[in-house]
């Protein structure tokens, strides 16, 4: 169990050091120097660094960002409070009924699994609240989540799977891996998702769009505002990338404007 304050500090410091040691200077330079050009679709945005044009996969980059936020802001989050606590058992049942849960009869009855998962999280409520501002009531309701970035809120439709994975994918016995896996699940919950926006949604009145602009939901017409004005400034100023951002395709060079100028000169 995670109990020792001294070892807790050591574990968190070790996770922070892991991030810093993996820092890739060339990727850091791309993020710090980029100028946002525009959103290409619900997965990629264009950015310019000097004369080169890049595609930034903000889905992948946002998940890395929020993992690092969960680690570096450990035990120091503001809280996004729900108006009413949501019963975890019911939410976990929703997740188990989703095909992506990969549930099959060999795993046991869904009702029993949901009860077990909800009871497990309830038993960890003090630690989850103290360290990650995941607030659970004594009755087993989820009533709050951490604010990782101002004006950016969790995707509420992803909460059922978040709770299921929090109960089943976290190593609760080893402190460092426990904190790491909780942070990874938080990152999945908060990461920007590639959801197609229907054309009719784009006709929302400007006043309504402004009110919803800062909510991290690609289903609202002005989700591009969130990407450009909330997410990308955080990527630029905070994210500590490792080399995988270029090898995994999270950042891809698509053009060199200097070469394009030469083509135009020949024309």
PDB file of C-alpha atoms in Angstrom:
ATOM      1  CA  UNK A   1       0.000   0.000   0.000  1.00  0.00           C
ATOM      2  CA  UNK A   2       1.075   3.615  -0.619  1.00  0.00           C
ATOM      3  CA  UNK A   3       1.523   5.179   2.809  1.00  0.00           C
ATOM      4  CA  UNK A   4       4.985   6.613   3.464  1.00  0.00           C
ATOM      5  CA  UNK A   5       5.335  10.354   2.907  1.00  0.00           C
ATOM      6  CA  UNK A   6       9.125  10.105   2.560  1.00  0.00           C
ATOM      7  CA  UNK A   7       9.019   7.290   0.010  1.00  0.00           C
ATOM      8  CA  UNK A   8       6.162   9.038  -1.789  1.00  0.00           C
ATOM      9  CA  UNK A   9       8.390  12.048  -2.379  1.00  0.00           C
ATOM     10  CA  UNK A  10      11.180   9.784  -3.593  1.00  0.00           C
ATOM     11  CA  UNK A  11       8.891   7.956  -6.025  1.00  0.00           C
ATOM     12  CA  UNK A  12       7.480  11.152  -7.505  1.00  0.00           C
ATOM     13  CA  UNK A  13      10.935  12.701  -7.791  1.00  0.00           C
ATOM     14  CA  UNK A  14      12.127   9.580  -9.584  1.00  0.00           C
ATOM     15  CA  UNK A  15       9.264   9.824 -12.091  1.00  0.00           C
ATOM     16  CA  UNK A  16      10.055  13.484 -12.674  1.00  0.00           C
ATOM     17  CA  UNK A  17      13.726  12.651 -13.197  1.00  0.00           C
ATOM     18  CA  UNK A  18      12.777   9.945 -15.709  1.00  0.00           C
ATOM     19  CA  UNK A  19      10.971  12.583 -17.777  1.00  0.00           C
ATOM     20  CA  UNK A  20      13.866  15.031 -17.585  1.00  0.00           C
ATOM     21  CA  UNK A  21      16.513  12.412 -18.434  1.00  0.00           C
ATOM     22  CA  UNK A  22      14.585  11.406 -21.574  1.00  0.00           C
ATOM     23  CA  UNK A  23      14.436  15.041 -22.765  1.00  0.00           C
ATOM     24  CA  UNK A  24      15.280  15.312 -26.475  1.00  0.00           C
ATOM     25  CA  UNK A  25      16.715  18.721 -27.275  1.00  0.00           C
ATOM     26  CA  UNK A  26      15.843  18.746 -30.977  1.00  0.00           C
ATOM     27  CA  UNK A  27      12.198  17.986 -30.146  1.00  0.00           C
ATOM     28  CA  UNK A  28      12.201  20.580 -27.367  1.00  0.00           C
ATOM     29  CA  UNK A  29      13.430  23.141 -29.898  1.00  0.00           C
ATOM     30  CA  UNK A  30      10.582  22.296 -32.285  1.00  0.00           C
ATOM     31  CA  UNK A  31       8.006  22.794 -29.564  1.00  0.00           C
ATOM     32  CA  UNK A  32       9.488  25.949 -28.066  1.00  0.00           C
ATOM     33  CA  UNK A  33      10.041  27.709 -31.407  1.00  0.00           C
ATOM     34  CA  UNK A  34       6.951  26.660 -33.340  1.00  0.00           C
ATOM     35  CA  UNK A  35       4.344  29.096 -34.582  1.00  0.00           C
ATOM     36  CA  UNK A  36       0.828  27.741 -34.766  1.00  0.00           C
ATOM     37  CA  UNK A  37      -0.551  27.810 -38.323  1.00  0.00           C
ATOM     38  CA  UNK A  38      -3.921  26.099 -38.060  1.00  0.00           C
ATOM     39  CA  UNK A  39      -5.882  22.933 -37.401  1.00  0.00           C
ATOM     40  CA  UNK A  40      -5.701  20.409 -40.235  1.00  0.00           C
ATOM     41  CA  UNK A  41      -8.305  17.975 -38.844  1.00  0.00           C
ATOM     42  CA  UNK A  42      -9.371  16.478 -35.522  1.00  0.00           C
ATOM     43  CA  UNK A  43      -5.977  14.831 -35.035  1.00  0.00           C
ATOM     44  CA  UNK A  44      -3.350  17.102 -36.596  1.00  0.00           C
ATOM     45  CA  UNK A  45      -2.468  20.782 -36.580  1.00  0.00           C
ATOM     46  CA  UNK A  46       0.054  22.620 -38.752  1.00  0.00           C
ATOM     47  CA  UNK A  47       2.925  24.523 -37.179  1.00  0.00           C
ATOM     48  CA  UNK A  48       5.915  26.356 -38.615  1.00  0.00           C
ATOM     49  CA  UNK A  49       9.459  26.327 -37.257  1.00  0.00           C
ATOM     50  CA  UNK A  50      11.613  28.791 -39.179  1.00  0.00           C
ATOM     51  CA  UNK A  51      11.238  27.730 -42.832  1.00  0.00           C
ATOM     52  CA  UNK A  52       9.862  24.249 -42.144  1.00  0.00           C
ATOM     53  CA  UNK A  53       6.239  23.179 -41.879  1.00  0.00           C
ATOM     54  CA  UNK A  54       5.223  20.388 -39.491  1.00  0.00           C
ATOM     55  CA  UNK A  55       2.170  18.330 -38.628  1.00  0.00           C
ATOM     56  CA  UNK A  56       1.678  18.068 -34.870  1.00  0.00           C
ATOM     57  CA  UNK A  57      -0.405  15.107 -33.703  1.00  0.00           C
ATOM     58  CA  UNK A  58      -2.133  16.868 -30.820  1.00  0.00           C
ATOM     59  CA  UNK A  59      -3.833  13.629 -29.729  1.00  0.00           C
ATOM     60  CA  UNK A  60      -0.499  11.958 -28.926  1.00  0.00           C
ATOM     61  CA  UNK A  61       1.150  15.147 -27.710  1.00  0.00           C
ATOM     62  CA  UNK A  62      -1.733  16.041 -25.401  1.00  0.00           C
ATOM     63  CA  UNK A  63      -1.617  12.628 -23.726  1.00  0.00           C
ATOM     64  CA  UNK A  64       2.102  13.080 -23.046  1.00  0.00           C
ATOM     65  CA  UNK A  65       1.460  16.616 -21.792  1.00  0.00           C
ATOM     66  CA  UNK A  66      -1.218  15.549 -19.326  1.00  0.00           C
ATOM     67  CA  UNK A  67       0.868  12.652 -18.052  1.00  0.00           C
ATOM     68  CA  UNK A  68       3.667  15.088 -17.283  1.00  0.00           C
ATOM     69  CA  UNK A  69       1.220  17.529 -15.686  1.00  0.00           C
ATOM     70  CA  UNK A  70      -0.038  14.748 -13.418  1.00  0.00           C
ATOM     71  CA  UNK A  71       3.540  13.941 -12.376  1.00  0.00           C
ATOM     72  CA  UNK A  72       4.986  17.440 -11.988  1.00  0.00           C
ATOM     73  CA  UNK A  73       1.884  18.915 -10.300  1.00  0.00           C
ATOM     74  CA  UNK A  74       1.503  15.905  -8.016  1.00  0.00           C
ATOM     75  CA  UNK A  75      -0.502  16.765  -4.883  1.00  0.00           C
ATOM     76  CA  UNK A  76      -1.020  20.340  -6.125  1.00  0.00           C
ATOM     77  CA  UNK A  77      -4.158  20.386  -8.292  1.00  0.00           C
ATOM     78  CA  UNK A  78      -7.243  22.518  -8.278  1.00  0.00           C
ATOM     79  CA  UNK A  79     -10.438  20.482  -8.448  1.00  0.00           C
ATOM     80  CA  UNK A  80     -13.174  20.325 -11.055  1.00  0.00           C
ATOM     81  CA  UNK A  81     -16.202  19.613  -8.841  1.00  0.00           C
ATOM     82  CA  UNK A  82     -19.308  17.912 -10.206  1.00  0.00           C
ATOM     83  CA  UNK A  83     -22.695  19.368  -9.352  1.00  0.00           C
ATOM     84  CA  UNK A  84     -23.746  15.861  -8.234  1.00  0.00           C
ATOM     85  CA  UNK A  85     -21.617  12.847  -7.378  1.00  0.00           C
ATOM     86  CA  UNK A  86     -21.844  10.081  -9.994  1.00  0.00           C
ATOM     87  CA  UNK A  87     -22.131   6.497  -8.636  1.00  0.00           C
ATOM     88  CA  UNK A  88     -18.936   4.709  -9.629  1.00  0.00           C
ATOM     89  CA  UNK A  89     -20.630   1.327  -9.789  1.00  0.00           C
ATOM     90  CA  UNK A  90     -23.050   2.593 -12.448  1.00  0.00           C
ATOM     91  CA  UNK A  91     -20.272   4.274 -14.423  1.00  0.00           C
ATOM     92  CA  UNK A  92     -18.134   1.144 -14.378  1.00  0.00           C
ATOM     93  CA  UNK A  93     -21.131  -0.890 -15.598  1.00  0.00           C
ATOM     94  CA  UNK A  94     -21.352   1.494 -18.564  1.00  0.00           C
ATOM     95  CA  UNK A  95     -17.685   0.809 -19.302  1.00  0.00           C
ATOM     96  CA  UNK A  96     -18.115  -2.954 -19.028  1.00  0.00           C
ATOM     97  CA  UNK A  97     -21.019  -2.793 -21.480  1.00  0.00           C
ATOM     98  CA  UNK A  98     -18.804  -0.997 -23.985  1.00  0.00           C
ATOM     99  CA  UNK A  99     -17.118  -3.242 -26.564  1.00  0.00           C
ATOM    100  CA  UNK A 100     -13.797  -1.520 -25.977  1.00  0.00           C
ATOM    101  CA  UNK A 101     -13.694  -2.994 -22.449  1.00  0.00           C
ATOM    102  CA  UNK A 102     -12.994  -6.418 -24.028  1.00  0.00           C
ATOM    103  CA  UNK A 103     -15.172  -8.054 -21.386  1.00  0.00           C
ATOM    104  CA  UNK A 104     -16.044 -11.702 -21.922  1.00  0.00           C
ATOM    105  CA  UNK A 105     -17.913 -14.251 -19.747  1.00  0.00           C
ATOM    106  CA  UNK A 106     -14.628 -15.759 -18.545  1.00  0.00           C
ATOM    107  CA  UNK A 107     -13.998 -12.520 -16.629  1.00  0.00           C
ATOM    108  CA  UNK A 108     -17.058 -13.139 -14.481  1.00  0.00           C
ATOM    109  CA  UNK A 109     -20.461 -11.402 -14.136  1.00  0.00           C
ATOM    110  CA  UNK A 110     -20.348  -7.717 -14.978  1.00  0.00           C
ATOM    111  CA  UNK A 111     -22.278  -6.775 -11.840  1.00  0.00           C
ATOM    112  CA  UNK A 112     -19.709  -8.465  -9.607  1.00  0.00           C
ATOM    113  CA  UNK A 113     -16.810  -6.916 -11.494  1.00  0.00           C
ATOM    114  CA  UNK A 114     -18.344  -3.450 -11.207  1.00  0.00           C
ATOM    115  CA  UNK A 115     -18.897  -3.915  -7.479  1.00  0.00           C
ATOM    116  CA  UNK A 116     -15.324  -5.120  -6.977  1.00  0.00           C
ATOM    117  CA  UNK A 117     -13.858  -2.227  -9.001  1.00  0.00           C
ATOM    118  CA  UNK A 118     -15.978   0.413  -7.269  1.00  0.00           C
ATOM    119  CA  UNK A 119     -15.133  -0.995  -3.811  1.00  0.00           C
ATOM    120  CA  UNK A 120     -11.428  -1.032  -4.674  1.00  0.00           C
ATOM    121  CA  UNK A 121     -11.462   2.616  -5.726  1.00  0.00           C
ATOM    122  CA  UNK A 122     -13.500   3.511  -2.642  1.00  0.00           C
ATOM    123  CA  UNK A 123     -10.803   1.917  -0.486  1.00  0.00           C
ATOM    124  CA  UNK A 124      -8.212   4.143  -2.199  1.00  0.00           C
ATOM    125  CA  UNK A 125     -10.264   7.348  -1.961  1.00  0.00           C
ATOM    126  CA  UNK A 126      -8.015   9.119   0.536  1.00  0.00           C
ATOM    127  CA  UNK A 127      -4.861   8.546  -1.509  1.00  0.00           C
ATOM    128  CA  UNK A 128      -6.537   9.440  -4.814  1.00  0.00           C
ATOM    129  CA  UNK A 129      -7.851  12.683  -3.331  1.00  0.00           C
ATOM    130  CA  UNK A 130      -4.648  13.674  -1.513  1.00  0.00           C
ATOM    131  CA  UNK A 131      -2.288  13.009  -4.409  1.00  0.00           C
ATOM    132  CA  UNK A 132      -4.352  13.451  -7.589  1.00  0.00           C
ATOM    133  CA  UNK A 133      -7.508  15.357  -6.551  1.00  0.00           C
ATOM    134  CA  UNK A 134      -9.712  12.482  -7.718  1.00  0.00           C
ATOM    135  CA  UNK A 135     -12.550  12.991  -5.248  1.00  0.00           C
ATOM    136  CA  UNK A 136     -14.724  10.063  -4.190  1.00  0.00           C
ATOM    137  CA  UNK A 137     -17.524  10.320  -1.625  1.00  0.00           C
ATOM    138  CA  UNK A 138     -17.984   7.926   1.264  1.00  0.00           C
ATOM    139  CA  UNK A 139     -21.007   6.546  -0.599  1.00  0.00           C
ATOM    140  CA  UNK A 140     -18.899   5.586  -3.620  1.00  0.00           C
ATOM    141  CA  UNK A 141     -19.677   8.493  -5.907  1.00  0.00           C
ATOM    142  CA  UNK A 142     -17.165  10.322  -8.056  1.00  0.00           C
ATOM    143  CA  UNK A 143     -17.537  14.025  -7.245  1.00  0.00           C
ATOM    144  CA  UNK A 144     -14.379  15.723  -8.551  1.00  0.00           C
ATOM    145  CA  UNK A 145     -11.391  15.495 -10.860  1.00  0.00           C
ATOM    146  CA  UNK A 146      -8.118  17.437 -11.093  1.00  0.00           C
ATOM    147  CA  UNK A 147      -7.745  20.545 -13.220  1.00  0.00           C
ATOM    148  CA  UNK A 148      -4.514  19.969 -15.119  1.00  0.00           C
ATOM    149  CA  UNK A 149      -4.695  23.083 -17.304  1.00  0.00           C
ATOM    150  CA  UNK A 150      -6.836  26.166 -16.783  1.00  0.00           C
ATOM    151  CA  UNK A 151      -9.813  26.322 -19.179  1.00  0.00           C
ATOM    152  CA  UNK A 152      -9.388  22.662 -20.131  1.00  0.00           C
ATOM    153  CA  UNK A 153     -11.720  20.088 -18.661  1.00  0.00           C
ATOM    154  CA  UNK A 154     -11.912  16.284 -18.753  1.00  0.00           C
ATOM    155  CA  UNK A 155     -13.947  14.455 -21.367  1.00  0.00           C
ATOM    156  CA  UNK A 156     -16.961  13.395 -19.342  1.00  0.00           C
ATOM    157  CA  UNK A 157     -17.969  10.592 -21.725  1.00  0.00           C
ATOM    158  CA  UNK A 158     -14.593   8.925 -21.052  1.00  0.00           C
ATOM    159  CA  UNK A 159     -15.037   8.753 -17.276  1.00  0.00           C
ATOM    160  CA  UNK A 160     -16.622   5.251 -17.167  1.00  0.00           C
ATOM    161  CA  UNK A 161     -13.639   3.660 -18.925  1.00  0.00           C
ATOM    162  CA  UNK A 162     -11.275   5.791 -16.850  1.00  0.00           C
ATOM    163  CA  UNK A 163     -12.712   4.351 -13.629  1.00  0.00           C
ATOM    164  CA  UNK A 164     -12.646   0.790 -14.943  1.00  0.00           C
ATOM    165  CA  UNK A 165      -9.019   1.110 -16.029  1.00  0.00           C
ATOM    166  CA  UNK A 166      -8.096   2.878 -12.786  1.00  0.00           C
ATOM    167  CA  UNK A 167      -9.335  -0.170 -10.891  1.00  0.00           C
ATOM    168  CA  UNK A 168      -7.854  -2.803 -13.209  1.00  0.00           C
ATOM    169  CA  UNK A 169      -4.702  -1.355 -14.789  1.00  0.00           C
ATOM    170  CA  UNK A 170      -3.010   0.286 -11.805  1.00  0.00           C
ATOM    171  CA  UNK A 171      -0.319  -1.543  -9.824  1.00  0.00           C
ATOM    172  CA  UNK A 172      -1.565  -0.653  -6.355  1.00  0.00           C
ATOM    173  CA  UNK A 173       1.225  -2.487  -4.515  1.00  0.00           C
ATOM    174  CA  UNK A 174       4.376  -0.838  -5.926  1.00  0.00           C
ATOM    175  CA  UNK A 175       4.465   2.873  -5.158  1.00  0.00           C
ATOM    176  CA  UNK A 176       6.347   4.284  -8.161  1.00  0.00           C
ATOM    177  CA  UNK A 177       4.499   2.208 -10.738  1.00  0.00           C
ATOM    178  CA  UNK A 178       1.244   2.975  -8.905  1.00  0.00           C
ATOM    179  CA  UNK A 179       1.725   6.729  -9.317  1.00  0.00           C
ATOM    180  CA  UNK A 180       2.950   6.284 -12.881  1.00  0.00           C
ATOM    181  CA  UNK A 181      -0.031   4.188 -13.972  1.00  0.00           C
ATOM    182  CA  UNK A 182      -2.549   6.510 -12.288  1.00  0.00           C
ATOM    183  CA  UNK A 183      -0.956   9.434 -14.128  1.00  0.00           C
ATOM    184  CA  UNK A 184      -1.151   7.478 -17.392  1.00  0.00           C
ATOM    185  CA  UNK A 185      -4.872   6.841 -16.918  1.00  0.00           C
ATOM    186  CA  UNK A 186      -5.461  10.510 -16.098  1.00  0.00           C
ATOM    187  CA  UNK A 187      -3.596  11.411 -19.285  1.00  0.00           C
ATOM    188  CA  UNK A 188      -5.829   9.122 -21.356  1.00  0.00           C
ATOM    189  CA  UNK A 189      -8.904  10.732 -19.816  1.00  0.00           C
ATOM    190  CA  UNK A 190      -7.785  14.285 -20.600  1.00  0.00           C
ATOM    191  CA  UNK A 191      -6.133  13.769 -23.976  1.00  0.00           C
ATOM    192  CA  UNK A 192      -7.715  15.478 -26.974  1.00  0.00           C
ATOM    193  CA  UNK A 193      -9.586  12.971 -29.109  1.00  0.00           C
ATOM    194  CA  UNK A 194     -10.072  12.771 -32.894  1.00  0.00           C
ATOM    195  CA  UNK A 195     -13.853  13.063 -33.232  1.00  0.00           C
ATOM    196  CA  UNK A 196     -15.448  14.059 -36.521  1.00  0.00           C
ATOM    197  CA  UNK A 197     -17.384  17.328 -36.292  1.00  0.00           C
ATOM    198  CA  UNK A 198     -20.694  17.359 -38.147  1.00  0.00           C
ATOM    199  CA  UNK A 199     -21.164  20.213 -40.583  1.00  0.00           C
ATOM    200  CA  UNK A 200     -24.434  21.398 -39.024  1.00  0.00           C
ATOM    201  CA  UNK A 201     -22.649  21.897 -35.697  1.00  0.00           C
ATOM    202  CA  UNK A 202     -20.452  24.590 -37.232  1.00  0.00           C
ATOM    203  CA  UNK A 203     -23.420  26.961 -37.559  1.00  0.00           C
ATOM    204  CA  UNK A 204     -23.692  27.540 -33.809  1.00  0.00           C
ATOM    205  CA  UNK A 205     -24.177  31.248 -32.929  1.00  0.00           C
ATOM    206  CA  UNK A 206     -20.978  33.077 -32.035  1.00  0.00           C
ATOM    207  CA  UNK A 207     -22.150  33.859 -28.497  1.00  0.00           C
ATOM    208  CA  UNK A 208     -22.760  30.174 -27.734  1.00  0.00           C
ATOM    209  CA  UNK A 209     -19.485  29.198 -29.368  1.00  0.00           C
ATOM    210  CA  UNK A 210     -17.588  31.657 -27.209  1.00  0.00           C
ATOM    211  CA  UNK A 211     -19.161  30.275 -24.047  1.00  0.00           C
ATOM    212  CA  UNK A 212     -18.099  26.731 -24.900  1.00  0.00           C
ATOM    213  CA  UNK A 213     -14.793  27.562 -26.565  1.00  0.00           C
ATOM    214  CA  UNK A 214     -12.561  26.676 -23.650  1.00  0.00           C
ATOM    215  CA  UNK A 215     -14.113  23.263 -23.026  1.00  0.00           C
ATOM    216  CA  UNK A 216     -11.926  20.481 -24.391  1.00  0.00           C
ATOM    217  CA  UNK A 217     -14.575  18.793 -26.494  1.00  0.00           C
ATOM    218  CA  UNK A 218     -14.165  18.348 -30.257  1.00  0.00           C
ATOM    219  CA  UNK A 219     -17.935  17.927 -30.511  1.00  0.00           C
ATOM    220  CA  UNK A 220     -18.483  21.649 -29.982  1.00  0.00           C
ATOM    221  CA  UNK A 221     -18.048  23.914 -33.020  1.00  0.00           C
ATOM    222  CA  UNK A 222     -15.225  25.983 -31.567  1.00  0.00           C
ATOM    223  CA  UNK A 223     -13.069  23.100 -30.345  1.00  0.00           C
ATOM    224  CA  UNK A 224     -10.359  24.523 -32.614  1.00  0.00           C
ATOM    225  CA  UNK A 225     -10.162  27.467 -30.196  1.00  0.00           C
ATOM    226  CA  UNK A 226      -9.239  25.022 -27.436  1.00  0.00           C
ATOM    227  CA  UNK A 227      -6.537  23.420 -29.570  1.00  0.00           C
ATOM    228  CA  UNK A 228      -4.967  26.722 -30.605  1.00  0.00           C
ATOM    229  CA  UNK A 229      -5.396  28.894 -27.509  1.00  0.00           C
ATOM    230  CA  UNK A 230      -5.387  26.404 -24.624  1.00  0.00           C
ATOM    231  CA  UNK A 231      -3.618  23.217 -25.675  1.00  0.00           C
ATOM    232  CA  UNK A 232      -0.832  24.463 -27.958  1.00  0.00           C
ATOM    233  CA  UNK A 233       0.459  27.175 -25.580  1.00  0.00           C
ATOM    234  CA  UNK A 234       0.855  24.407 -22.982  1.00  0.00           C
ATOM    235  CA  UNK A 235       2.683  22.179 -25.463  1.00  0.00           C
ATOM    236  CA  UNK A 236       4.983  25.078 -26.273  1.00  0.00           C
ATOM    237  CA  UNK A 237       5.803  26.143 -22.733  1.00  0.00           C
ATOM    238  CA  UNK A 238       5.540  22.997 -20.626  1.00  0.00           C
ATOM    239  CA  UNK A 239       5.909  19.719 -22.516  1.00  0.00           C
ATOM    240  CA  UNK A 240       9.276  17.964 -22.141  1.00  0.00           C
ATOM    241  CA  UNK A 241       9.371  15.666 -25.188  1.00  0.00           C
ATOM    242  CA  UNK A 242      11.559  12.632 -25.663  1.00  0.00           C
ATOM    243  CA  UNK A 243      12.811  11.340 -28.992  1.00  0.00           C
ATOM    244  CA  UNK A 244       9.660   9.295 -29.551  1.00  0.00           C
ATOM    245  CA  UNK A 245       7.712  12.394 -30.596  1.00  0.00           C
ATOM    246  CA  UNK A 246       9.561  12.290 -33.919  1.00  0.00           C
ATOM    247  CA  UNK A 247       9.968   8.518 -34.269  1.00  0.00           C
ATOM    248  CA  UNK A 248       6.292   7.844 -33.439  1.00  0.00           C
ATOM    249  CA  UNK A 249       4.979  10.408 -35.893  1.00  0.00           C
ATOM    250  CA  UNK A 250       3.721  12.819 -33.242  1.00  0.00           C
ATOM    251  CA  UNK A 251       5.666  15.554 -35.078  1.00  0.00           C
ATOM    252  CA  UNK A 252       6.172  15.180 -38.837  1.00  0.00           C
ATOM    253  CA  UNK A 253       7.918  17.550 -41.220  1.00  0.00           C
ATOM    254  CA  UNK A 254       5.747  17.989 -44.309  1.00  0.00           C
ATOM    255  CA  UNK A 255       7.472  20.803 -46.193  1.00  0.00           C
ATOM    256  CA  UNK A 256      10.500  23.065 -46.295  1.00  0.00           C
ATOM    257  CA  UNK A 257       9.438  26.520 -47.368  1.00  0.00           C
ATOM    258  CA  UNK A 258      12.997  27.332 -48.432  1.00  0.00           C
ATOM    259  CA  UNK A 259      12.816  24.544 -51.037  1.00  0.00           C
ATOM    260  CA  UNK A 260       9.390  25.738 -52.141  1.00  0.00           C
ATOM    261  CA  UNK A 261      10.735  29.243 -52.688  1.00  0.00           C
ATOM    262  CA  UNK A 262      13.386  27.792 -54.999  1.00  0.00           C
ATOM    263  CA  UNK A 263      10.655  26.059 -57.023  1.00  0.00           C
ATOM    264  CA  UNK A 264       8.716  29.296 -57.367  1.00  0.00           C
ATOM    265  CA  UNK A 265      11.877  31.135 -58.409  1.00  0.00           C
ATOM    266  CA  UNK A 266      12.385  28.655 -61.267  1.00  0.00           C
ATOM    267  CA  UNK A 267       8.802  29.167 -62.373  1.00  0.00           C
TER     268      UNK A 267
END
